[in-house]
C-alpha cells in the first residue's frame, strides 16, 4: 500500500510539465536541481536553530530585557498535592465554592488553603512578561536576519525585478547555493516552531491555527522545492518575512511599556503588512503563479491547482488579518 501511495504521490503529471519525467531532474551540464531527499536535512537544521534560540534568549534577550526595564517576576509554586493537581488538570482550573469545599475535606485542609493553591497553580500557567519578551526577541531576530539575507540573495537576480523570469527555462532552472540555504533555514525555522508549540506561551484561542499554519508553511515550501518552483518560492518567503519583524519589535517594546515606540512600530508594521500582503502578494506573486504559467504551458499540471489553492487560501488569511489590523488602527486613531 505504501509503495502504491508513494508512486501516486511522485506521479510526474502532478509535479512537472507534460513530457517531463524525474529522469530529467538529474544534475548535468552545470545544472543542479533541488532533490526531495534534501528536505530531511531540515530536521537537524531545526535543532540547530533551537540551540541558537536557547543561547540568544538567555545571553542576549534577558540582558536586553533588563536594560529596557523588564523584571523577572518569580512565581510562588504551590505545595505538591496530587489530588488538587489531578483535579486542576482533568476537571477545572476554576472550581466552584462547593467543589473547593469538597476538595478541602478530601485533602484534610482548609478552604482558604485550597483557594490559595488553585490561585498559585493558575499563575504558573500564565507566562511571565520576560518569557514573552524572549520569544518575541527570537522571532524578531530570525525574521530580521531572514529579510536582510533574503534581500542580499535576491537583489541581483533578474526575477526580483521582472517576475516573468521566474518561469523562463522552467523546469530546467539550476538551484543556487543561496536558494538552498534560504529554503533550509526557513523550513527548519518552522519545524522548530512546531517542536516548541507545547512549551512556548500557551495560545488557547489559536493553538490549532498555529499548528495548521506551521504545517501549511512547511508543506508549501517543501512542495515548491520538489517541483523546482524555487524562484517564485523565495519571493513568497521574502514578501512574508519583511513585515513580521516589525510586529515582533512592537511586541518587545509593548512588554517593556515603551508605549510611544510600540505604537510607532505597530504603524510601520501595518504599512509594511498592507504593502507586502495586500498589494505585492496578490498583484505580483499571485499574478506570477496564476496567469504566467498558462502563458508558457497550455496544459497546467495538478501542482498548479494545488499550490495556487494554498496561496489563495493564504491571501484569504491576509485579508482577514488586514481587516483586524485596520480595526486596531481605527481605534488607535479615533479613540486614542
PDB file of N, CA and C in Angstrom, residues 148-238:
ATOM      1  N   UNK A 148      17.019  40.484   5.732  1.00  0.00           N
ATOM      2  CA  UNK A 148      18.274  41.068   5.241  1.00  0.00           C
ATOM      3  C   UNK A 148      18.984  40.101   4.301  1.00  0.00           C
ATOM      4  N   UNK A 149      19.104  38.842   4.751  1.00  0.00           N
ATOM      5  CA  UNK A 149      19.786  37.833   3.935  1.00  0.00           C
ATOM      6  C   UNK A 149      19.007  37.576   2.646  1.00  0.00           C
ATOM      7  N   UNK A 150      17.676  37.535   2.751  1.00  0.00           N
ATOM      8  CA  UNK A 150      16.852  37.326   1.565  1.00  0.00           C
ATOM      9  C   UNK A 150      17.058  38.421   0.536  1.00  0.00           C
ATOM     10  N   UNK A 151      17.156  39.668   0.995  1.00  0.00           N
ATOM     11  CA  UNK A 151      17.392  40.778   0.070  1.00  0.00           C
ATOM     12  C   UNK A 151      18.767  40.653  -0.588  1.00  0.00           C
ATOM     13  N   UNK A 152      19.779  40.261   0.216  1.00  0.00           N
ATOM     14  CA  UNK A 152      21.127  40.075  -0.337  1.00  0.00           C
ATOM     15  C   UNK A 152      21.120  38.975  -1.398  1.00  0.00           C
ATOM     16  N   UNK A 153      20.359  37.909  -1.139  1.00  0.00           N
ATOM     17  CA  UNK A 153      20.289  36.798  -2.089  1.00  0.00           C
ATOM     18  C   UNK A 153      19.535  37.166  -3.367  1.00  0.00           C
ATOM     19  N   UNK A 154      18.569  38.087  -3.254  1.00  0.00           N
ATOM     20  CA  UNK A 154      17.644  38.322  -4.367  1.00  0.00           C
ATOM     21  C   UNK A 154      17.915  39.596  -5.169  1.00  0.00           C
ATOM     22  N   UNK A 155      18.596  40.570  -4.578  1.00  0.00           N
ATOM     23  CA  UNK A 155      18.632  41.883  -5.202  1.00  0.00           C
ATOM     24  C   UNK A 155      19.282  41.881  -6.592  1.00  0.00           C
ATOM     25  N   UNK A 156      20.226  40.944  -6.832  1.00  0.00           N
ATOM     26  CA  UNK A 156      20.903  40.909  -8.131  1.00  0.00           C
ATOM     27  C   UNK A 156      20.320  39.853  -9.077  1.00  0.00           C
ATOM     28  N   UNK A 157      19.187  39.266  -8.704  1.00  0.00           N
ATOM     29  CA  UNK A 157      18.561  38.250  -9.551  1.00  0.00           C
ATOM     30  C   UNK A 157      17.540  38.912 -10.478  1.00  0.00           C
ATOM     31  N   UNK A 158      17.507  38.531 -11.738  1.00  0.00           N
ATOM     32  CA  UNK A 158      16.571  39.183 -12.685  1.00  0.00           C
ATOM     33  C   UNK A 158      15.103  38.993 -12.309  1.00  0.00           C
ATOM     34  N   UNK A 159      14.749  37.858 -11.684  1.00  0.00           N
ATOM     35  CA  UNK A 159      13.336  37.632 -11.343  1.00  0.00           C
ATOM     36  C   UNK A 159      12.869  38.464 -10.148  1.00  0.00           C
ATOM     37  N   UNK A 160      13.809  39.123  -9.470  1.00  0.00           N
ATOM     38  CA  UNK A 160      13.412  40.019  -8.385  1.00  0.00           C
ATOM     39  C   UNK A 160      12.789  41.306  -8.946  1.00  0.00           C
ATOM     40  N   UNK A 161      13.170  41.658 -10.164  1.00  0.00           N
ATOM     41  CA  UNK A 161      12.658  42.868 -10.804  1.00  0.00           C
ATOM     42  C   UNK A 161      11.675  42.557 -11.928  1.00  0.00           C
ATOM     43  N   UNK A 162      11.875  41.418 -12.586  1.00  0.00           N
ATOM     44  CA  UNK A 162      10.987  41.005 -13.666  1.00  0.00           C
ATOM     45  C   UNK A 162      10.411  39.641 -13.303  1.00  0.00           C
ATOM     46  N   UNK A 163       9.175  39.623 -12.836  1.00  0.00           N
ATOM     47  CA  UNK A 163       8.573  38.397 -12.325  1.00  0.00           C
ATOM     48  C   UNK A 163       8.433  37.321 -13.399  1.00  0.00           C
ATOM     49  N   UNK A 164       8.435  37.722 -14.669  1.00  0.00           N
ATOM     50  CA  UNK A 164       8.357  36.747 -15.752  1.00  0.00           C
ATOM     51  C   UNK A 164       9.554  35.801 -15.747  1.00  0.00           C
ATOM     52  N   UNK A 165      10.682  36.283 -15.229  1.00  0.00           N
ATOM     53  CA  UNK A 165      11.898  35.479 -15.219  1.00  0.00           C
ATOM     54  C   UNK A 165      11.797  34.247 -14.315  1.00  0.00           C
ATOM     55  N   UNK A 166      10.785  34.205 -13.449  1.00  0.00           N
ATOM     56  CA  UNK A 166      10.631  33.027 -12.592  1.00  0.00           C
ATOM     57  C   UNK A 166      10.283  31.783 -13.407  1.00  0.00           C
ATOM     58  N   UNK A 167       9.749  31.981 -14.633  1.00  0.00           N
ATOM     59  CA  UNK A 167       9.324  30.841 -15.446  1.00  0.00           C
ATOM     60  C   UNK A 167      10.182  30.623 -16.689  1.00  0.00           C
ATOM     61  N   UNK A 168      11.104  31.523 -16.963  1.00  0.00           N
ATOM     62  CA  UNK A 168      11.963  31.354 -18.133  1.00  0.00           C
ATOM     63  C   UNK A 168      12.864  30.134 -17.931  1.00  0.00           C
ATOM     64  N   UNK A 169      12.769  29.183 -18.830  1.00  0.00           N
ATOM     65  CA  UNK A 169      13.586  27.977 -18.744  1.00  0.00           C
ATOM     66  C   UNK A 169      13.045  26.914 -17.819  1.00  0.00           C
ATOM     67  N   UNK A 170      11.879  27.149 -17.214  1.00  0.00           N
ATOM     68  CA  UNK A 170      11.338  26.146 -16.293  1.00  0.00           C
ATOM     69  C   UNK A 170      10.956  24.885 -17.069  1.00  0.00           C
ATOM     70  N   UNK A 171      11.167  23.670 -16.537  1.00  0.00           N
ATOM     71  CA  UNK A 171      11.644  23.356 -15.173  1.00  0.00           C
ATOM     72  C   UNK A 171      13.158  23.192 -15.060  1.00  0.00           C
ATOM     73  N   UNK A 172      13.895  23.500 -16.146  1.00  0.00           N
ATOM     74  CA  UNK A 172      15.345  23.274 -16.143  1.00  0.00           C
ATOM     75  C   UNK A 172      16.074  24.524 -15.654  1.00  0.00           C
ATOM     76  N   UNK A 173      15.791  24.888 -14.393  1.00  0.00           N
ATOM     77  CA  UNK A 173      16.449  26.025 -13.744  1.00  0.00           C
ATOM     78  C   UNK A 173      17.387  25.490 -12.670  1.00  0.00           C
ATOM     79  N   UNK A 174      18.612  25.958 -12.679  1.00  0.00           N
ATOM     80  CA  UNK A 174      19.594  25.449 -11.728  1.00  0.00           C
ATOM     81  C   UNK A 174      19.332  25.986 -10.329  1.00  0.00           C
ATOM     82  N   UNK A 175      19.625  25.175  -9.345  1.00  0.00           N
ATOM     83  CA  UNK A 175      19.480  25.565  -7.943  1.00  0.00           C
ATOM     84  C   UNK A 175      20.750  26.262  -7.479  1.00  0.00           C
ATOM     85  N   UNK A 176      20.607  27.482  -6.956  1.00  0.00           N
ATOM     86  CA  UNK A 176      21.753  28.245  -6.458  1.00  0.00           C
ATOM     87  C   UNK A 176      22.014  27.904  -4.989  1.00  0.00           C
ATOM     88  N   UNK A 177      23.268  27.967  -4.541  1.00  0.00           N
ATOM     89  CA  UNK A 177      23.562  27.703  -3.122  1.00  0.00           C
ATOM     90  C   UNK A 177      22.775  28.622  -2.182  1.00  0.00           C
ATOM     91  N   UNK A 178      22.607  29.884  -2.574  1.00  0.00           N
ATOM     92  CA  UNK A 178      21.847  30.811  -1.734  1.00  0.00           C
ATOM     93  C   UNK A 178      20.393  30.369  -1.588  1.00  0.00           C
ATOM     94  N   UNK A 179      19.804  29.843  -2.673  1.00  0.00           N
ATOM     95  CA  UNK A 179      18.430  29.353  -2.604  1.00  0.00           C
ATOM     96  C   UNK A 179      18.335  28.138  -1.694  1.00  0.00           C
ATOM     97  N   UNK A 180      19.322  27.265  -1.751  1.00  0.00           N
ATOM     98  CA  UNK A 180      19.334  26.088  -0.889  1.00  0.00           C
ATOM     99  C   UNK A 180      19.291  26.494   0.582  1.00  0.00           C
ATOM    100  N   UNK A 181      20.205  27.389   0.976  1.00  0.00           N
ATOM    101  CA  UNK A 181      20.284  27.762   2.390  1.00  0.00           C
ATOM    102  C   UNK A 181      19.075  28.588   2.823  1.00  0.00           C
ATOM    103  N   UNK A 182      18.549  29.390   1.930  1.00  0.00           N
ATOM    104  CA  UNK A 182      17.359  30.188   2.238  1.00  0.00           C
ATOM    105  C   UNK A 182      16.185  29.261   2.567  1.00  0.00           C
ATOM    106  N   UNK A 183      15.982  28.256   1.743  1.00  0.00           N
ATOM    107  CA  UNK A 183      14.901  27.295   1.956  1.00  0.00           C
ATOM    108  C   UNK A 183      15.128  26.464   3.220  1.00  0.00           C
ATOM    109  N   UNK A 184      16.344  25.938   3.381  1.00  0.00           N
ATOM    110  CA  UNK A 184      16.630  25.075   4.532  1.00  0.00           C
ATOM    111  C   UNK A 184      16.415  25.828   5.846  1.00  0.00           C
ATOM    112  N   UNK A 185      16.852  27.086   5.885  1.00  0.00           N
ATOM    113  CA  UNK A 185      16.701  27.877   7.110  1.00  0.00           C
ATOM    114  C   UNK A 185      15.220  28.140   7.406  1.00  0.00           C
ATOM    115  N   UNK A 186      14.445  28.497   6.381  1.00  0.00           N
ATOM    116  CA  UNK A 186      13.032  28.803   6.594  1.00  0.00           C
ATOM    117  C   UNK A 186      12.242  27.565   7.022  1.00  0.00           C
ATOM    118  N   UNK A 187      12.436  26.456   6.321  1.00  0.00           N
ATOM    119  CA  UNK A 187      11.710  25.239   6.684  1.00  0.00           C
ATOM    120  C   UNK A 187      12.144  24.757   8.065  1.00  0.00           C
ATOM    121  N   UNK A 188      13.452  24.817   8.339  1.00  0.00           N
ATOM    122  CA  UNK A 188      13.952  24.440   9.661  1.00  0.00           C
ATOM    123  C   UNK A 188      13.366  25.311  10.756  1.00  0.00           C
ATOM    124  N   UNK A 189      13.195  26.603  10.485  1.00  0.00           N
ATOM    125  CA  UNK A 189      12.626  27.516  11.474  1.00  0.00           C
ATOM    126  C   UNK A 189      11.189  27.129  11.806  1.00  0.00           C
ATOM    127  N   UNK A 190      10.397  26.813  10.792  1.00  0.00           N
ATOM    128  CA  UNK A 190       9.000  26.444  11.060  1.00  0.00           C
ATOM    129  C   UNK A 190       8.898  25.084  11.737  1.00  0.00           C
ATOM    130  N   UNK A 191       9.827  24.165  11.435  1.00  0.00           N
ATOM    131  CA  UNK A 191       9.876  22.920  12.196  1.00  0.00           C
ATOM    132  C   UNK A 191      10.165  23.221  13.664  1.00  0.00           C
ATOM    133  N   UNK A 192      11.100  24.125  13.926  1.00  0.00           N
ATOM    134  CA  UNK A 192      11.457  24.444  15.313  1.00  0.00           C
ATOM    135  C   UNK A 192      10.280  25.072  16.051  1.00  0.00           C
ATOM    136  N   UNK A 193       9.510  25.923  15.373  1.00  0.00           N
ATOM    137  CA  UNK A 193       8.315  26.496  15.998  1.00  0.00           C
ATOM    138  C   UNK A 193       7.293  25.415  16.316  1.00  0.00           C
ATOM    139  N   UNK A 194       7.187  24.443  15.418  1.00  0.00           N
ATOM    140  CA  UNK A 194       6.246  23.337  15.632  1.00  0.00           C
ATOM    141  C   UNK A 194       6.684  22.488  16.825  1.00  0.00           C
ATOM    142  N   UNK A 195       7.986  22.257  16.958  1.00  0.00           N
ATOM    143  CA  UNK A 195       8.503  21.437  18.058  1.00  0.00           C
ATOM    144  C   UNK A 195       8.284  22.105  19.417  1.00  0.00           C
ATOM    145  N   UNK A 196       8.271  23.439  19.442  1.00  0.00           N
ATOM    146  CA  UNK A 196       8.194  24.146  20.726  1.00  0.00           C
ATOM    147  C   UNK A 196       6.804  24.696  21.030  1.00  0.00           C
ATOM    148  N   UNK A 197       5.810  24.346  20.229  1.00  0.00           N
ATOM    149  CA  UNK A 197       4.457  24.848  20.490  1.00  0.00           C
ATOM    150  C   UNK A 197       3.964  24.449  21.880  1.00  0.00           C
ATOM    151  N   UNK A 198       4.361  23.270  22.322  1.00  0.00           N
ATOM    152  CA  UNK A 198       3.887  22.790  23.621  1.00  0.00           C
ATOM    153  C   UNK A 198       4.513  23.501  24.800  1.00  0.00           C
ATOM    154  N   UNK A 199       5.698  24.096  24.631  1.00  0.00           N
ATOM    155  CA  UNK A 199       6.381  24.751  25.755  1.00  0.00           C
ATOM    156  C   UNK A 199       6.401  26.272  25.612  1.00  0.00           C
ATOM    157  N   UNK A 200       6.065  26.779  24.427  1.00  0.00           N
ATOM    158  CA  UNK A 200       6.003  28.227  24.262  1.00  0.00           C
ATOM    159  C   UNK A 200       4.748  28.767  24.942  1.00  0.00           C
ATOM    160  N   UNK A 201       4.595  30.089  24.919  1.00  0.00           N
ATOM    161  CA  UNK A 201       3.423  30.704  25.522  1.00  0.00           C
ATOM    162  C   UNK A 201       2.154  30.038  25.001  1.00  0.00           C
ATOM    163  N   UNK A 202       1.309  29.607  25.927  1.00  0.00           N
ATOM    164  CA  UNK A 202       0.080  28.912  25.538  1.00  0.00           C
ATOM    165  C   UNK A 202      -0.888  29.890  24.890  1.00  0.00           C
ATOM    166  N   UNK A 203      -1.310  29.560  23.689  1.00  0.00           N
ATOM    167  CA  UNK A 203      -2.288  30.383  22.969  1.00  0.00           C
ATOM    168  C   UNK A 203      -3.542  29.538  22.798  1.00  0.00           C
ATOM    169  N   UNK A 204      -4.409  29.553  23.802  1.00  0.00           N
ATOM    170  CA  UNK A 204      -5.577  28.672  23.794  1.00  0.00           C
ATOM    171  C   UNK A 204      -6.483  28.955  22.608  1.00  0.00           C
ATOM    172  N   UNK A 205      -6.669  30.240  22.282  1.00  0.00           N
ATOM    173  CA  UNK A 205      -7.639  30.606  21.253  1.00  0.00           C
ATOM    174  C   UNK A 205      -7.213  30.152  19.871  1.00  0.00           C
ATOM    175  N   UNK A 206      -5.912  30.193  19.591  1.00  0.00           N
ATOM    176  CA  UNK A 206      -5.476  29.881  18.223  1.00  0.00           C
ATOM    177  C   UNK A 206      -4.335  28.872  18.207  1.00  0.00           C
ATOM    178  N   UNK A 207      -4.328  27.964  19.180  1.00  0.00           N
ATOM    179  CA  UNK A 207      -3.276  26.945  19.214  1.00  0.00           C
ATOM    180  C   UNK A 207      -3.316  26.097  17.951  1.00  0.00           C
ATOM    181  N   UNK A 208      -4.501  25.590  17.596  1.00  0.00           N
ATOM    182  CA  UNK A 208      -4.622  24.754  16.408  1.00  0.00           C
ATOM    183  C   UNK A 208      -4.338  25.556  15.141  1.00  0.00           C
ATOM    184  N   UNK A 209      -4.690  26.844  15.161  1.00  0.00           N
ATOM    185  CA  UNK A 209      -4.397  27.687  13.997  1.00  0.00           C
ATOM    186  C   UNK A 209      -2.894  27.773  13.767  1.00  0.00           C
ATOM    187  N   UNK A 210      -2.124  27.846  14.865  1.00  0.00           N
ATOM    188  CA  UNK A 210      -0.671  27.877  14.733  1.00  0.00           C
ATOM    189  C   UNK A 210      -0.144  26.551  14.194  1.00  0.00           C
ATOM    190  N   UNK A 211      -0.709  25.444  14.682  1.00  0.00           N
ATOM    191  CA  UNK A 211      -0.277  24.132  14.195  1.00  0.00           C
ATOM    192  C   UNK A 211      -0.537  24.026  12.697  1.00  0.00           C
ATOM    193  N   UNK A 212      -1.769  24.399  12.274  1.00  0.00           N
ATOM    194  CA  UNK A 212      -2.137  24.320  10.859  1.00  0.00           C
ATOM    195  C   UNK A 212      -1.257  25.250  10.030  1.00  0.00           C
ATOM    196  N   UNK A 213      -1.003  26.459  10.544  1.00  0.00           N
ATOM    197  CA  UNK A 213      -0.189  27.424   9.805  1.00  0.00           C
ATOM    198  C   UNK A 213       1.224  26.906   9.584  1.00  0.00           C
ATOM    199  N   UNK A 214       1.851  26.374  10.649  1.00  0.00           N
ATOM    200  CA  UNK A 214       3.228  25.889  10.530  1.00  0.00           C
ATOM    201  C   UNK A 214       3.309  24.696   9.581  1.00  0.00           C
ATOM    202  N   UNK A 215       2.344  23.779   9.689  1.00  0.00           N
ATOM    203  CA  UNK A 215       2.334  22.627   8.793  1.00  0.00           C
ATOM    204  C   UNK A 215       2.109  23.057   7.347  1.00  0.00           C
ATOM    205  N   UNK A 216       1.211  24.042   7.145  1.00  0.00           N
ATOM    206  CA  UNK A 216       0.947  24.528   5.784  1.00  0.00           C
ATOM    207  C   UNK A 216       2.181  25.215   5.200  1.00  0.00           C
ATOM    208  N   UNK A 217       2.880  25.993   6.033  1.00  0.00           N
ATOM    209  CA  UNK A 217       4.100  26.663   5.561  1.00  0.00           C
ATOM    210  C   UNK A 217       5.156  25.641   5.161  1.00  0.00           C
ATOM    211  N   UNK A 218       5.333  24.615   6.011  1.00  0.00           N
ATOM    212  CA  UNK A 218       6.311  23.566   5.704  1.00  0.00           C
ATOM    213  C   UNK A 218       5.907  22.823   4.438  1.00  0.00           C
ATOM    214  N   UNK A 219       4.603  22.496   4.318  1.00  0.00           N
ATOM    215  CA  UNK A 219       4.118  21.777   3.142  1.00  0.00           C
ATOM    216  C   UNK A 219       4.278  22.574   1.868  1.00  0.00           C
ATOM    217  N   UNK A 220       3.963  23.874   1.932  1.00  0.00           N
ATOM    218  CA  UNK A 220       4.046  24.724   0.736  1.00  0.00           C
ATOM    219  C   UNK A 220       5.491  24.890   0.275  1.00  0.00           C
ATOM    220  N   UNK A 221       6.399  25.134   1.225  1.00  0.00           N
ATOM    221  CA  UNK A 221       7.803  25.295   0.856  1.00  0.00           C
ATOM    222  C   UNK A 221       8.413  23.976   0.384  1.00  0.00           C
ATOM    223  N   UNK A 222       8.052  22.878   1.054  1.00  0.00           N
ATOM    224  CA  UNK A 222       8.585  21.569   0.660  1.00  0.00           C
ATOM    225  C   UNK A 222       8.078  21.178  -0.722  1.00  0.00           C
ATOM    226  N   UNK A 223       6.803  21.446  -0.992  1.00  0.00           N
ATOM    227  CA  UNK A 223       6.244  21.124  -2.300  1.00  0.00           C
ATOM    228  C   UNK A 223       6.875  21.946  -3.408  1.00  0.00           C
ATOM    229  N   UNK A 224       7.085  23.229  -3.144  1.00  0.00           N
ATOM    230  CA  UNK A 224       7.706  24.073  -4.169  1.00  0.00           C
ATOM    231  C   UNK A 224       9.161  23.666  -4.402  1.00  0.00           C
ATOM    232  N   UNK A 225       9.791  23.120  -3.369  1.00  0.00           N
ATOM    233  CA  UNK A 225      11.160  22.608  -3.514  1.00  0.00           C
ATOM    234  C   UNK A 225      11.174  21.396  -4.437  1.00  0.00           C
ATOM    235  N   UNK A 226      10.251  20.463  -4.213  1.00  0.00           N
ATOM    236  CA  UNK A 226      10.219  19.229  -5.008  1.00  0.00           C
ATOM    237  C   UNK A 226       9.901  19.521  -6.475  1.00  0.00           C
ATOM    238  N   UNK A 227       9.029  20.502  -6.733  1.00  0.00           N
ATOM    239  CA  UNK A 227       8.658  20.825  -8.104  1.00  0.00           C
ATOM    240  C   UNK A 227       9.557  21.851  -8.767  1.00  0.00           C
ATOM    241  N   UNK A 228      10.627  22.266  -8.055  1.00  0.00           N
ATOM    242  CA  UNK A 228      11.579  23.267  -8.552  1.00  0.00           C
ATOM    243  C   UNK A 228      10.911  24.620  -8.828  1.00  0.00           C
ATOM    244  N   UNK A 229       9.932  24.966  -7.979  1.00  0.00           N
ATOM    245  CA  UNK A 229       9.343  26.313  -8.044  1.00  0.00           C
ATOM    246  C   UNK A 229      10.103  27.223  -7.070  1.00  0.00           C
ATOM    247  N   UNK A 230      11.425  27.113  -7.088  1.00  0.00           N
ATOM    248  CA  UNK A 230      12.248  27.763  -6.070  1.00  0.00           C
ATOM    249  C   UNK A 230      12.316  29.274  -6.280  1.00  0.00           C
ATOM    250  N   UNK A 231      12.360  29.701  -7.518  1.00  0.00           N
ATOM    251  CA  UNK A 231      12.470  31.153  -7.769  1.00  0.00           C
ATOM    252  C   UNK A 231      11.279  31.906  -7.194  1.00  0.00           C
ATOM    253  N   UNK A 232      10.088  31.457  -7.536  1.00  0.00           N
ATOM    254  CA  UNK A 232       8.899  32.144  -7.013  1.00  0.00           C
ATOM    255  C   UNK A 232       8.749  31.864  -5.521  1.00  0.00           C
ATOM    256  N   UNK A 233       9.235  30.688  -5.063  1.00  0.00           N
ATOM    257  CA  UNK A 233       9.157  30.362  -3.643  1.00  0.00           C
ATOM    258  C   UNK A 233       9.960  31.316  -2.784  1.00  0.00           C
ATOM    259  N   UNK A 234      11.168  31.680  -3.239  1.00  0.00           N
ATOM    260  CA  UNK A 234      11.985  32.621  -2.466  1.00  0.00           C
ATOM    261  C   UNK A 234      11.327  33.997  -2.401  1.00  0.00           C
ATOM    262  N   UNK A 235      10.619  34.375  -3.463  1.00  0.00           N
ATOM    263  CA  UNK A 235       9.905  35.656  -3.442  1.00  0.00           C
ATOM    264  C   UNK A 235       8.766  35.625  -2.434  1.00  0.00           C
ATOM    265  N   UNK A 236       8.046  34.509  -2.349  1.00  0.00           N
ATOM    266  CA  UNK A 236       6.964  34.369  -1.374  1.00  0.00           C
ATOM    267  C   UNK A 236       7.510  34.477   0.046  1.00  0.00           C
ATOM    268  N   UNK A 237       8.627  33.803   0.316  1.00  0.00           N
ATOM    269  CA  UNK A 237       9.249  33.859   1.644  1.00  0.00           C
ATOM    270  C   UNK A 237       9.655  35.287   1.984  1.00  0.00           C
ATOM    271  N   UNK A 238      10.294  35.959   1.034  1.00  0.00           N
ATOM    272  CA  UNK A 238      10.787  37.317   1.281  1.00  0.00           C
ATOM    273  C   UNK A 238       9.638  38.281   1.563  1.00  0.00           C
TER     274      UNK A 238
END
